CSV table of C-alpha atoms and ligand atoms in Angstrom, one decimal:
chain,number,residue,atom,x,y,z
N,283,MET,CA,221.6,129.1,221.5
N,284,ILE,CA,218.2,130.8,221.4
N,285,LYS,CA,215.4,128.4,222.4
N,286,ASN,CA,212.7,129.8,220.2
N,287,ASP,CA,214.5,130.8,217.0
N,288,LEU,CA,211.5,130.8,214.7
N,289,PHE,CA,212.1,134.5,213.9
N,290,LEU,CA,215.7,133.9,212.9
N,291,ARG,CA,214.7,130.9,210.9
N,292,ALA,CA,212.1,132.9,209.0
N,293,LEU,CA,214.8,135.6,208.3
N,294,ARG,CA,217.0,132.8,206.8
N,295,GLY,CA,214.1,131.6,204.7
N,296,GLU,CA,213.9,128.2,206.4
N,297,THR,CA,210.8,126.1,206.4
N,298,VAL,CA,208.8,126.5,209.6
N,299,ASP,CA,205.6,125.0,211.2
N,300,ARG,CA,204.1,128.4,211.7
N,301,PRO,CA,205.4,131.9,211.0
N,302,PRO,CA,206.9,134.0,213.9
N,303,VAL,CA,205.0,137.0,215.2
N,304,TRP,CA,205.9,140.3,216.8
N,305,MET,CA,204.4,143.8,216.6
N,306,MET,CA,206.1,147.0,215.6
N,307,ARG,CA,206.1,149.4,218.6
N,308,GLN,CA,205.0,146.5,220.9
N,309,ALA,CA,207.1,147.9,223.8
N,310,GLY,CA,205.1,150.7,225.4
N,311,ARG,CA,202.1,152.7,224.2
N,312,TYR,CA,199.1,150.4,225.1
N,313,LEU,CA,200.2,148.3,228.0
N,314,PRO,CA,199.0,149.3,231.6
N,315,GLU,CA,202.3,148.1,233.1
N,316,PHE,CA,204.1,150.5,230.7
N,317,MET,CA,201.8,153.4,231.7
N,318,GLU,CA,202.8,152.8,235.3
N,319,ILE,CA,206.5,153.3,234.5
N,320,LYS,CA,205.6,156.3,232.2
N,321,LYS,CA,203.9,158.0,235.1
N,322,LYS,CA,207.1,158.0,237.1
N,323,TYR,CA,209.8,158.7,234.5
N,324,ASP,CA,210.1,161.0,231.5
N,325,PHE,CA,210.7,159.5,228.1
N,326,PHE,CA,214.5,159.9,227.8
N,327,THR,CA,215.0,158.7,231.4
N,328,ARG,CA,213.2,155.5,230.4
N,329,CYS,CA,215.5,155.2,227.4
N,330,ARG,CA,218.7,156.0,229.3
N,331,THR,CA,218.1,153.8,232.3
N,332,PRO,CA,219.0,150.2,231.3
N,333,GLU,CA,216.8,148.7,234.1
N,334,LEU,CA,213.8,150.6,232.8
N,335,ALA,CA,214.4,150.1,229.1
N,336,SER,CA,215.0,146.4,229.6
N,337,GLU,CA,211.9,146.1,231.8
N,338,ILE,CA,209.7,147.9,229.2
N,339,THR,CA,211.2,145.7,226.4
N,340,VAL,CA,210.2,142.4,228.1
N,341,GLN,CA,206.7,143.6,229.3
N,342,PRO,CA,204.9,142.6,226.1
N,343,ILE,CA,206.7,139.3,226.0
N,344,ARG,CA,205.6,138.3,229.5
N,345,ARG,CA,202.0,139.2,228.6
N,346,TYR,CA,201.7,137.8,225.1
N,347,GLY,CA,204.7,135.7,224.3
N,348,MET,CA,205.8,137.1,221.0
N,349,ASP,CA,208.6,135.3,219.1
N,350,ALA,CA,210.9,138.4,219.2
N,351,ALA,CA,211.5,141.3,221.5
N,352,ILE,CA,212.3,144.9,220.2
N,353,LEU,CA,214.5,147.0,222.4
N,354,PHE,CA,212.7,150.0,224.0
N,355,SER,CA,214.4,153.1,222.7
N,356,ASP,CA,213.7,155.6,220.0
N,357,ILE,CA,215.0,156.5,216.5
N,358,LEU,CA,215.6,160.0,217.7
N,359,VAL,CA,218.5,159.1,220.1
N,360,ILE,CA,220.6,159.3,217.0
N,361,PRO,CA,220.2,163.0,216.3
N,362,GLN,CA,220.5,163.6,220.0
N,363,ALA,CA,223.9,162.0,220.0
N,364,MET,CA,224.8,164.0,217.0
N,365,ASN,CA,224.6,167.3,218.9
N,366,ILE,CA,221.0,168.1,217.9
N,367,GLU,CA,218.6,168.8,220.8
N,368,VAL,CA,215.6,166.5,220.9
N,369,GLU,CA,212.7,166.8,223.4
N,370,MET,CA,209.8,164.4,223.8
N,371,LYS,CA,206.8,166.5,224.8
N,372,PRO,CA,203.9,164.7,226.5
N,373,ASP,CA,200.8,164.6,224.2
N,374,PHE,CA,202.8,166.2,221.4
N,375,GLY,CA,205.7,164.0,220.4
N,376,PRO,CA,209.2,164.8,219.3
N,377,TYR,CA,210.2,168.5,219.4
N,378,LEU,CA,213.6,169.8,218.2
N,379,PRO,CA,214.0,173.4,219.2
N,380,ASN,CA,216.9,174.1,216.8
N,381,PRO,CA,216.0,172.3,213.5
N,382,VAL,CA,218.8,172.1,210.9
N,383,ARG,CA,217.8,174.3,207.9
N,384,ASP,CA,221.1,175.4,206.3
N,385,GLN,CA,224.7,174.5,205.6
N,386,LYS,CA,225.8,176.0,208.9
N,387,GLY,CA,223.4,173.8,210.7
N,388,VAL,CA,224.7,170.7,208.9
N,389,ASP,CA,228.3,171.7,209.7
N,390,ASN,CA,227.4,171.8,213.4
N,391,VAL,CA,226.2,168.2,213.3
N,392,ILE,CA,228.8,165.8,214.7
N,393,ILE,CA,229.5,162.1,214.1
N,394,PRO,CA,229.7,160.9,217.7
N,395,ASP,CA,231.5,158.0,219.3
N,396,VAL,CA,228.5,155.8,219.6
N,397,ASN,CA,229.9,153.7,222.5
N,398,THR,CA,230.2,156.8,224.7
N,399,GLU,CA,227.2,158.9,223.5
N,400,LEU,CA,224.9,155.9,223.2
N,401,GLY,CA,226.6,153.6,225.7
N,402,TYR,CA,223.3,153.5,227.6
N,403,VAL,CA,221.6,151.7,224.7
N,404,MET,CA,224.4,149.1,224.8
N,405,GLU,CA,223.9,148.7,228.5
N,406,ALA,CA,220.1,148.3,227.9
N,407,ILE,CA,220.7,145.6,225.4
N,408,LYS,CA,222.9,143.7,227.8
N,409,ALA,CA,220.3,144.0,230.6
N,410,THR,CA,217.6,142.9,228.2
N,411,LYS,CA,219.5,139.9,227.0
N,412,GLU,CA,219.9,138.8,230.6
N,413,LYS,CA,216.1,139.1,231.2
N,414,LEU,CA,215.3,137.3,228.0
N,415,ASN,CA,217.6,134.4,229.1
N,416,ASP,CA,218.0,133.2,225.5
N,417,GLU,CA,214.3,132.4,225.2
N,418,ILE,CA,213.7,134.6,222.1
N,419,PRO,CA,215.8,136.9,219.9
N,420,LEU,CA,216.2,140.6,220.5
N,421,ILE,CA,215.7,143.1,217.6
N,422,GLY,CA,217.7,146.4,217.5
N,423,PHE,CA,216.6,149.3,215.3
N,424,ALA,CA,217.4,152.6,213.8
N,425,GLY,CA,215.5,155.1,211.7
N,426,SER,CA,216.4,155.5,208.1
N,427,PRO,CA,218.6,158.5,207.4
N,428,TRP,CA,215.7,160.1,205.5
N,429,THR,CA,213.2,159.6,208.3
N,430,ILE,CA,215.7,161.0,210.8
N,431,LEU,CA,216.3,164.0,208.5
N,432,CYS,CA,212.5,164.6,208.4
N,433,TYR,CA,212.5,165.3,212.2
N,434,VAL,CA,215.9,167.1,212.2
N,435,VAL,CA,214.8,169.6,209.6
N,436,GLN,CA,211.0,169.8,210.3
N,437,GLY,CA,211.7,170.0,214.0
N,438,GLN,CA,208.6,168.0,214.9
N,439,GLY,CA,206.2,165.4,213.4
N,440,SER,CA,204.2,166.5,210.3
N,441,LYS,CA,201.6,165.3,207.9
N,442,ASN,CA,203.8,166.0,204.9
N,443,PHE,CA,207.2,167.0,206.2
N,444,ASP,CA,207.2,170.0,203.8
N,445,LYS,CA,210.2,171.7,205.3
N,446,ALA,CA,212.3,168.6,205.1
N,447,LYS,CA,211.4,168.2,201.5
N,448,GLU,CA,212.0,171.9,200.8
N,449,PHE,CA,215.5,171.6,202.3
N,450,CYS,CA,216.3,168.5,200.1
N,451,PHE,CA,215.0,170.1,197.0
N,452,THR,CA,216.5,173.6,197.5
N,453,ASN,CA,219.8,172.6,199.1
N,454,PRO,CA,220.5,169.1,197.9
N,455,LYS,CA,224.3,169.4,198.6
N,456,ALA,CA,223.7,170.2,202.3
N,457,ALA,CA,220.9,167.6,202.5
N,458,HIS,CA,223.2,164.9,201.2
N,459,GLN,CA,226.0,165.9,203.6
N,460,LEU,CA,223.5,165.6,206.5
N,461,LEU,CA,222.1,162.2,205.2
N,462,GLN,CA,225.7,160.9,205.0
N,463,LYS,CA,226.5,162.0,208.5
N,464,ILE,CA,223.4,160.3,209.8
N,465,THR,CA,224.2,157.2,207.7
N,466,ASN,CA,227.8,156.9,209.1
N,467,THR,CA,226.5,157.3,212.7
N,468,THR,CA,223.7,154.8,212.1
N,469,ILE,CA,226.1,152.2,210.7
N,470,ALA,CA,228.5,152.5,213.8
N,471,TYR,CA,225.4,152.5,216.1
N,472,LEU,CA,223.9,149.3,214.6
N,473,LYS,CA,227.2,147.5,214.6
N,474,ALA,CA,227.7,148.4,218.3
N,475,LYS,CA,224.2,147.1,219.0
N,476,VAL,CA,225.0,143.8,217.3
N,477,MET,CA,228.2,143.6,219.3
N,478,SER,CA,226.2,144.2,222.5
N,479,GLY,CA,223.9,141.3,221.7
N,480,VAL,CA,221.0,142.1,219.3
N,481,ASN,CA,220.2,139.2,217.0
N,482,ALA,CA,218.8,141.3,214.1
N,483,VAL,CA,218.3,144.9,213.2
N,484,GLN,CA,215.4,146.8,211.6
N,485,VAL,CA,215.7,150.1,209.7
N,486,PHE,CA,212.4,152.1,210.0
N,487,ASP,CA,211.8,154.3,207.0
N,488,SER,CA,208.5,155.5,208.4
N,489,TRP,CA,208.4,158.5,206.0
N,490,GLY,CA,209.9,157.1,202.9
N,491,GLY,CA,206.5,157.0,201.3
N,492,MET,CA,206.4,160.8,201.4
N,493,LEU,CA,208.8,160.8,198.5
N,494,SER,CA,208.2,160.1,194.8
N,495,PRO,CA,209.9,156.9,193.5
N,496,THR,CA,212.7,159.0,192.0
N,497,ASP,CA,213.3,161.1,195.0
N,498,TYR,CA,213.1,158.0,197.2
N,499,GLN,CA,216.1,156.6,195.4
N,500,GLU,CA,218.1,159.8,195.8
N,501,PHE,CA,217.2,160.8,199.4
N,502,SER,CA,216.3,157.6,201.1
N,503,TRP,CA,217.1,154.2,199.5
N,504,ARG,CA,220.7,154.8,198.6
N,505,TYR,CA,221.5,155.5,202.3
N,506,ILE,CA,219.6,152.5,203.5
N,507,GLN,CA,221.5,150.4,201.0
N,508,GLN,CA,224.8,151.6,202.6
N,509,ILE,CA,223.5,150.5,206.0
N,510,ILE,CA,222.5,147.1,204.6
N,511,ASP,CA,225.9,146.7,202.9
N,512,ALA,CA,227.7,147.5,206.2
N,513,LEU,CA,225.5,145.3,208.5
N,514,LYS,CA,224.5,142.3,206.5
N,515,ASP,CA,227.5,140.2,207.4
N,516,PHE,CA,227.0,140.9,211.1
N,517,ALA,CA,223.3,140.4,211.5
N,518,PRO,CA,220.1,140.0,209.4
N,519,VAL,CA,218.7,143.4,208.4
N,520,ILE,CA,215.0,144.1,208.0
N,521,ALA,CA,214.1,147.1,205.8
N,522,PHE,CA,210.7,148.6,206.5
N,523,GLY,CA,209.6,151.4,204.3
N,524,LYS,CA,206.1,152.7,205.0
N,525,GLY,CA,204.3,153.5,201.7
N,526,CYS,CA,207.4,152.2,199.8
N,527,TRP,CA,205.8,149.3,197.9
N,528,PHE,CA,207.1,150.9,194.7
N,529,ALA,CA,210.6,150.1,195.8
N,530,LEU,CA,210.1,146.5,196.8
N,531,ASN,CA,211.8,145.1,193.7
N,532,GLU,CA,215.0,147.0,194.2
N,533,MET,CA,214.9,146.4,198.0
N,534,SER,CA,214.6,142.6,197.3
N,535,LYS,CA,218.1,142.7,195.6
N,536,SER,CA,219.7,144.7,198.4
N,537,GLY,CA,221.0,142.0,200.7
N,538,ALA,CA,218.3,142.7,203.3
N,539,ALA,CA,217.1,139.5,205.0
N,540,ALA,CA,213.5,140.7,205.0
N,541,LEU,CA,211.3,143.5,203.9
N,542,GLY,CA,208.5,145.2,205.8
N,543,VAL,CA,205.3,145.8,204.1
N,544,ASP,CA,202.4,148.1,205.1
N,545,TRP,CA,198.7,147.3,204.7
N,546,THR,CA,198.2,149.3,201.6
N,547,CYS,CA,200.0,146.6,199.6
N,548,SER,CA,198.4,143.2,199.2
N,549,ALA,CA,200.3,140.0,200.0
N,550,ARG,CA,200.1,139.0,196.4
N,551,ASN,CA,201.5,142.3,195.1
N,552,ALA,CA,204.2,142.3,197.7
N,553,ARG,CA,205.3,138.8,196.8
N,554,TYR,CA,205.2,139.7,193.1
N,555,LEU,CA,207.1,143.0,193.4
N,556,SER,CA,209.8,141.5,195.7
N,557,GLY,CA,210.4,138.6,193.3
N,558,GLY,CA,208.8,135.8,195.5
N,559,ASN,CA,212.0,134.7,197.2
N,560,ILE,CA,212.7,137.1,200.1
N,561,THR,CA,211.1,137.0,203.5
N,562,LEU,CA,208.3,139.5,204.0
N,563,GLN,CA,207.1,141.1,207.2
N,564,GLY,CA,203.7,142.7,207.9
N,565,ASN,CA,201.1,143.9,207.1
N,566,PHE,CA,198.0,143.9,209.3
N,567,ASP,CA,196.3,147.3,209.4
N,568,PRO,CA,197.0,148.5,213.0
N,569,SER,CA,193.4,149.9,213.2
N,570,ARG,CA,192.1,146.4,212.4
N,571,LEU,CA,193.2,145.5,215.9
N,572,LEU,CA,190.0,147.4,217.0
N,573,SER,CA,187.9,144.7,215.4
N,574,PRO,CA,186.5,142.0,217.8
N,575,PRO,CA,189.0,139.3,218.7
N,576,ALA,CA,187.3,136.5,216.8
N,577,GLU,CA,187.4,138.6,213.6
N,578,ILE,CA,191.1,139.5,214.2
N,579,LYS,CA,191.9,135.8,214.4
N,580,LYS,CA,190.1,135.1,211.1
N,581,MET,CA,191.9,137.9,209.4
N,582,VAL,CA,195.3,136.9,210.7
N,583,HIS,CA,194.7,133.3,209.4
N,584,GLN,CA,193.7,134.7,206.0
N,585,MET,CA,196.8,136.9,206.0
N,586,ILE,CA,199.1,133.9,206.7
N,587,ARG,CA,197.4,132.0,203.9
N,588,GLU,CA,198.0,134.9,201.5
N,589,PHE,CA,201.6,135.5,202.4
N,590,GLY,CA,202.3,131.7,202.9
N,591,LYS,CA,203.7,130.4,206.2
N,592,ASP,CA,207.3,130.3,205.0
N,593,LYS,CA,209.5,133.3,204.4
N,594,TYR,CA,207.0,135.3,206.3
N,595,ILE,CA,207.0,137.2,209.7
N,596,VAL,CA,203.6,138.2,211.0
N,597,ASN,CA,203.5,141.8,212.1
N,598,LEU,CA,201.4,144.9,211.8
N,599,GLY,CA,201.8,147.2,208.8
N,600,HIS,CA,203.0,150.0,211.2
N,601,GLY,CA,203.2,150.5,214.9
N,602,ILE,CA,200.5,149.4,217.3
N,603,LEU,CA,198.1,152.2,218.3
N,604,PRO,CA,197.8,153.4,221.9
N,605,ASN,CA,194.1,152.6,222.1
N,606,ILE,CA,194.2,148.9,221.3
N,607,PRO,CA,192.4,146.7,223.9
N,608,LEU,CA,194.7,144.2,225.5
N,609,GLU,CA,192.6,141.2,224.5
N,610,ASN,CA,192.7,142.3,220.9
N,611,ALA,CA,196.5,142.4,220.9
N,612,LYS,CA,196.4,139.0,222.5
N,613,ALA,CA,194.1,137.7,219.8
N,614,PHE,CA,196.6,138.8,217.2
N,615,VAL,CA,199.5,136.9,218.7
N,616,ASP,CA,197.4,133.8,219.7
N,617,ALA,CA,196.0,133.6,216.2
N,618,VAL,CA,199.5,133.0,214.8
N,619,LYS,CA,200.4,130.5,217.5
N,620,GLU,CA,197.2,128.6,216.8
N,621,TYR,CA,197.8,128.6,213.1
N,622,LYS,CA,197.8,125.1,211.4
N,623,VAL,CA,198.4,124.5,207.8
S,835,LIG,O1,208.5,148.6,219.8
S,835,LIG,C1,208.7,149.6,220.5
S,835,LIG,O2,207.9,150.3,221.0
S,835,LIG,C2,210.2,149.9,220.7
S,835,LIG,C3,210.4,151.3,221.0
S,835,LIG,C4,210.2,152.3,219.9
S,835,LIG,C5,209.8,153.6,220.3
S,835,LIG,N1,209.9,154.4,219.2
S,835,LIG,C6,209.4,154.1,221.6
S,835,LIG,C7,208.5,155.3,221.8
S,835,LIG,C8,210.4,152.3,218.6
S,835,LIG,C9,210.8,151.1,217.7
S,835,LIG,C10,210.3,153.6,218.1
S,835,LIG,C11,210.5,154.0,216.7
S,835,LIG,C12,210.1,155.3,216.2
S,835,LIG,N2,210.1,156.5,216.9
S,835,LIG,C13,209.7,155.6,214.9
S,835,LIG,C14,209.7,154.6,213.8
S,835,LIG,C15,208.5,153.7,213.8
S,835,LIG,C16,207.2,154.4,213.5
S,835,LIG,O3,206.3,154.3,214.4
S,835,LIG,O4,207.1,155.0,212.5
S,835,LIG,C17,209.4,157.0,214.8
S,835,LIG,C18,208.9,157.7,213.6
S,835,LIG,C19,209.7,157.5,216.1
S,835,LIG,C20,209.6,159.0,216.5
S,835,LIG,C21,208.6,159.2,217.6
S,835,LIG,N3,208.9,158.8,218.9
S,835,LIG,C22,207.3,159.7,217.6
S,835,LIG,C23,206.7,160.3,216.4
S,835,LIG,C24,206.8,159.7,218.9
S,835,LIG,C25,205.5,160.3,219.4
S,835,LIG,C26,204.3,159.5,219.1
S,835,LIG,C27,204.3,158.1,219.6
S,835,LIG,O5,203.7,157.9,220.7
S,835,LIG,O6,204.8,157.2,218.9
S,835,LIG,C28,207.8,159.1,219.7
S,835,LIG,C29,207.7,158.8,221.2
S,835,LIG,C30,207.8,157.4,221.6
S,835,LIG,N4,208.7,156.5,221.2
S,835,LIG,C31,206.9,156.8,222.5
S,835,LIG,C32,207.4,155.4,222.6
S,835,LIG,C33,206.9,154.4,223.5
S,835,LIG,C34,205.7,157.4,223.2
S,835,LIG,C35,206.1,158.5,224.1
S,835,LIG,C36,206.3,158.1,225.6
S,835,LIG,O7,206.3,156.9,225.9
S,835,LIG,O8,206.4,159.0,226.4
């Protein structure tokens, strides 16, 4: 039994005294104790060494006491395991030297045995569960197939992922084959993560909002739906689509336990579009963590009043930024813990 199960109760829609809180990308980025580890080990060494990955995962919990931990890893370990080279360049981000741009490229992509190729993730989960000692739940995650395709085809981060879109719109057959391969791998991967001990999974569709509502259905949502269908009987699934408020209604009928919302959608609109019954997660503007701590606390309390304390998980609307002062992150978490109806 997990001692603090607020997060899991919110995912089940149960009544709670206060909503649970965690922050997307809370492991890493802004913590000095993380920067110490980062100085010594490159990115994929940190991901592949269970002792390091589990340590980085629990660092923010020790400091701030969030109600859930998210495993330190990256969405791009999936393409790496699928025979696509992925580098993480310091001060640049992901770099894929041989992006997939044609049918031949898609044919070369393999569906790996996740327990061998990504066994290090499963070991990191086990090591983290030991460190967490059943105090709080652990979240596992994957990128959405569309968001993974964005990197695999573009070859790096981008403001508009133009090459990824060009590939989908000029060669939809190959694009769908690639998306299906990523989907099959992701389903096996998330199931293995649940078997290894994660208590919930989140699918990050960070670039879903790059697509029109119609294209979103075709190139992103239908693959996320496959993942939800395959996982929902094993663990609660959170679907987070940045910029995807237009799809909230359909998402609310998907079998997902909760939906992530970014800060461009008001609580009222998010509740309205998602039908008022499903648990929502979000949606503090990550840049608002630059406001003074007292103001952050006021805004967080206002956000909880707007979403309502039940069927709600307090979070940011996207990942925490690297330049957030430590006391401001603390104010965010404390504000939730201090919340009284
Ligand atoms: O909460 C956590 O921090 C858990 C670990 C986590 C990382 N990446 C570690 C990481 C998670 C959940 C991710 C998800 C991820 N990775 C997403 C989806 C969420 C989102 O923010 O949209 C995406 C799009 C990526 C791809 C990625 N990885 C990018 C664009 C970058 C470079 C920019 C940056 O700093 O985020 C990464 C590198 C990365 N992944 C770092 C960390 C801590 C920073 C590099 C480093 O530590 O050396």
